[in-house]
């Protein structure tokens, strides 16, 4: 049982590392709906039409010039149940 838990932990670590590496290598010019949805999928969120629409707002960079946040993307993802920390990163230009 102990080895199984260790293997599961290693596998989970590799999955998180792979997702982080993909996001860490992107640049601001590459902020796309695919990056947003891929990030959310990596944390186990279901990516359907509403999530894709929210991620499209992020890609269009409809950010508020005062707060530098993308309110349409943020609000839509929050309504869909995405955790605040994940929402902020998914909606940011990265």
PDB file of C-alpha atoms in Angstrom:
ATOM      1  CA  UNK A   1       0.000   0.000   0.000  1.00  0.00           C
ATOM      2  CA  UNK A   2       2.846   2.348   0.806  1.00  0.00           C
ATOM      3  CA  UNK A   3       4.444   1.855  -2.609  1.00  0.00           C
ATOM      4  CA  UNK A   4       1.129   2.549  -4.324  1.00  0.00           C
ATOM      5  CA  UNK A   5       0.758   5.850  -2.469  1.00  0.00           C
ATOM      6  CA  UNK A   6       4.330   6.760  -3.378  1.00  0.00           C
ATOM      7  CA  UNK A   7       3.726   5.977  -7.051  1.00  0.00           C
ATOM      8  CA  UNK A   8       0.525   8.033  -7.077  1.00  0.00           C
ATOM      9  CA  UNK A   9       2.378  10.966  -5.498  1.00  0.00           C
ATOM     10  CA  UNK A  10       5.176  10.749  -8.073  1.00  0.00           C
ATOM     11  CA  UNK A  11       2.684  10.572 -10.956  1.00  0.00           C
ATOM     12  CA  UNK A  12       0.751  13.557  -9.623  1.00  0.00           C
ATOM     13  CA  UNK A  13       3.989  15.513  -9.252  1.00  0.00           C
ATOM     14  CA  UNK A  14       4.956  14.780 -12.835  1.00  0.00           C
ATOM     15  CA  UNK A  15       1.574  15.897 -14.134  1.00  0.00           C
ATOM     16  CA  UNK A  16       1.747  19.175 -12.204  1.00  0.00           C
ATOM     17  CA  UNK A  17       5.347  19.746 -13.325  1.00  0.00           C
ATOM     18  CA  UNK A  18       4.418  19.192 -16.973  1.00  0.00           C
ATOM     19  CA  UNK A  19       1.536  21.678 -16.734  1.00  0.00           C
ATOM     20  CA  UNK A  20       3.696  24.240 -14.957  1.00  0.00           C
ATOM     21  CA  UNK A  21       6.494  23.911 -17.492  1.00  0.00           C
ATOM     22  CA  UNK A  22       4.096  24.545 -20.360  1.00  0.00           C
ATOM     23  CA  UNK A  23       2.763  27.696 -18.718  1.00  0.00           C
ATOM     24  CA  UNK A  24       6.177  28.923 -17.579  1.00  0.00           C
ATOM     25  CA  UNK A  25       7.535  28.876 -21.120  1.00  0.00           C
ATOM     26  CA  UNK A  26       4.760  31.023 -22.575  1.00  0.00           C
ATOM     27  CA  UNK A  27       5.104  34.747 -23.153  1.00  0.00           C
ATOM     28  CA  UNK A  28       2.595  37.594 -23.072  1.00  0.00           C
ATOM     29  CA  UNK A  29       2.262  37.546 -26.849  1.00  0.00           C
ATOM     30  CA  UNK A  30       1.211  33.911 -26.670  1.00  0.00           C
ATOM     31  CA  UNK A  31      -1.773  34.266 -24.336  1.00  0.00           C
ATOM     32  CA  UNK A  32      -4.352  32.165 -26.146  1.00  0.00           C
ATOM     33  CA  UNK A  33      -7.645  30.487 -25.274  1.00  0.00           C
ATOM     34  CA  UNK A  34      -5.824  27.158 -25.586  1.00  0.00           C
ATOM     35  CA  UNK A  35      -3.373  28.124 -22.832  1.00  0.00           C
ATOM     36  CA  UNK A  36      -6.199  29.216 -20.562  1.00  0.00           C
ATOM     37  CA  UNK A  37      -8.198  26.030 -21.115  1.00  0.00           C
ATOM     38  CA  UNK A  38      -5.108  23.834 -20.856  1.00  0.00           C
ATOM     39  CA  UNK A  39      -4.241  25.419 -17.507  1.00  0.00           C
ATOM     40  CA  UNK A  40      -7.757  24.802 -16.193  1.00  0.00           C
ATOM     41  CA  UNK A  41      -7.780  21.207 -17.494  1.00  0.00           C
ATOM     42  CA  UNK A  42      -4.483  20.580 -15.686  1.00  0.00           C
ATOM     43  CA  UNK A  43      -6.283  21.339 -12.416  1.00  0.00           C
ATOM     44  CA  UNK A  44      -9.174  19.026 -13.226  1.00  0.00           C
ATOM     45  CA  UNK A  45     -11.775  21.533 -14.356  1.00  0.00           C
ATOM     46  CA  UNK A  46     -14.221  20.530 -17.061  1.00  0.00           C
ATOM     47  CA  UNK A  47     -13.691  22.724 -20.115  1.00  0.00           C
ATOM     48  CA  UNK A  48     -16.911  23.283 -22.014  1.00  0.00           C
ATOM     49  CA  UNK A  49     -18.295  26.122 -24.133  1.00  0.00           C
ATOM     50  CA  UNK A  50     -18.662  28.575 -21.216  1.00  0.00           C
ATOM     51  CA  UNK A  51     -15.084  28.107 -20.041  1.00  0.00           C
ATOM     52  CA  UNK A  52     -13.868  28.472 -23.624  1.00  0.00           C
ATOM     53  CA  UNK A  53     -15.841  31.715 -23.931  1.00  0.00           C
ATOM     54  CA  UNK A  54     -14.284  33.060 -20.720  1.00  0.00           C
ATOM     55  CA  UNK A  55     -10.832  32.107 -21.973  1.00  0.00           C
ATOM     56  CA  UNK A  56     -11.550  33.914 -25.229  1.00  0.00           C
ATOM     57  CA  UNK A  57     -12.096  37.099 -23.207  1.00  0.00           C
ATOM     58  CA  UNK A  58      -8.660  36.578 -21.649  1.00  0.00           C
ATOM     59  CA  UNK A  59      -7.068  36.117 -25.069  1.00  0.00           C
ATOM     60  CA  UNK A  60      -8.683  39.310 -26.337  1.00  0.00           C
ATOM     61  CA  UNK A  61      -7.062  41.111 -23.375  1.00  0.00           C
ATOM     62  CA  UNK A  62     -10.200  42.952 -22.375  1.00  0.00           C
ATOM     63  CA  UNK A  63      -8.465  44.116 -19.228  1.00  0.00           C
ATOM     64  CA  UNK A  64      -9.344  47.054 -17.069  1.00  0.00           C
ATOM     65  CA  UNK A  65      -6.614  49.669 -17.505  1.00  0.00           C
ATOM     66  CA  UNK A  66      -6.852  50.770 -13.856  1.00  0.00           C
ATOM     67  CA  UNK A  67      -6.713  47.352 -12.173  1.00  0.00           C
ATOM     68  CA  UNK A  68      -5.011  45.389 -14.970  1.00  0.00           C
ATOM     69  CA  UNK A  69      -7.537  42.586 -14.521  1.00  0.00           C
ATOM     70  CA  UNK A  70      -9.729  40.897 -17.065  1.00  0.00           C
ATOM     71  CA  UNK A  71     -13.128  41.202 -15.368  1.00  0.00           C
ATOM     72  CA  UNK A  72     -15.261  39.367 -17.989  1.00  0.00           C
ATOM     73  CA  UNK A  73     -12.992  36.327 -17.847  1.00  0.00           C
ATOM     74  CA  UNK A  74     -12.652  36.442 -14.055  1.00  0.00           C
ATOM     75  CA  UNK A  75     -16.360  36.804 -13.368  1.00  0.00           C
ATOM     76  CA  UNK A  76     -17.383  34.057 -15.800  1.00  0.00           C
ATOM     77  CA  UNK A  77     -14.899  31.556 -14.382  1.00  0.00           C
ATOM     78  CA  UNK A  78     -15.885  32.388 -10.787  1.00  0.00           C
ATOM     79  CA  UNK A  79     -19.543  31.774 -11.661  1.00  0.00           C
ATOM     80  CA  UNK A  80     -18.522  28.413 -13.103  1.00  0.00           C
ATOM     81  CA  UNK A  81     -16.894  27.421  -9.807  1.00  0.00           C
ATOM     82  CA  UNK A  82     -13.204  27.896 -10.610  1.00  0.00           C
ATOM     83  CA  UNK A  83     -11.097  28.667  -7.509  1.00  0.00           C
ATOM     84  CA  UNK A  84      -9.941  32.320  -7.265  1.00  0.00           C
ATOM     85  CA  UNK A  85      -6.216  31.526  -7.552  1.00  0.00           C
ATOM     86  CA  UNK A  86      -6.819  29.497 -10.697  1.00  0.00           C
ATOM     87  CA  UNK A  87      -9.113  32.181 -12.110  1.00  0.00           C
ATOM     88  CA  UNK A  88      -6.486  34.896 -11.718  1.00  0.00           C
ATOM     89  CA  UNK A  89      -3.794  32.900 -13.503  1.00  0.00           C
ATOM     90  CA  UNK A  90      -6.072  31.573 -16.247  1.00  0.00           C
ATOM     91  CA  UNK A  91      -7.346  35.070 -17.079  1.00  0.00           C
ATOM     92  CA  UNK A  92      -3.953  36.783 -16.979  1.00  0.00           C
ATOM     93  CA  UNK A  93      -1.822  37.420 -20.031  1.00  0.00           C
ATOM     94  CA  UNK A  94       1.024  34.944 -19.544  1.00  0.00           C
TER      95      UNK A  94
END
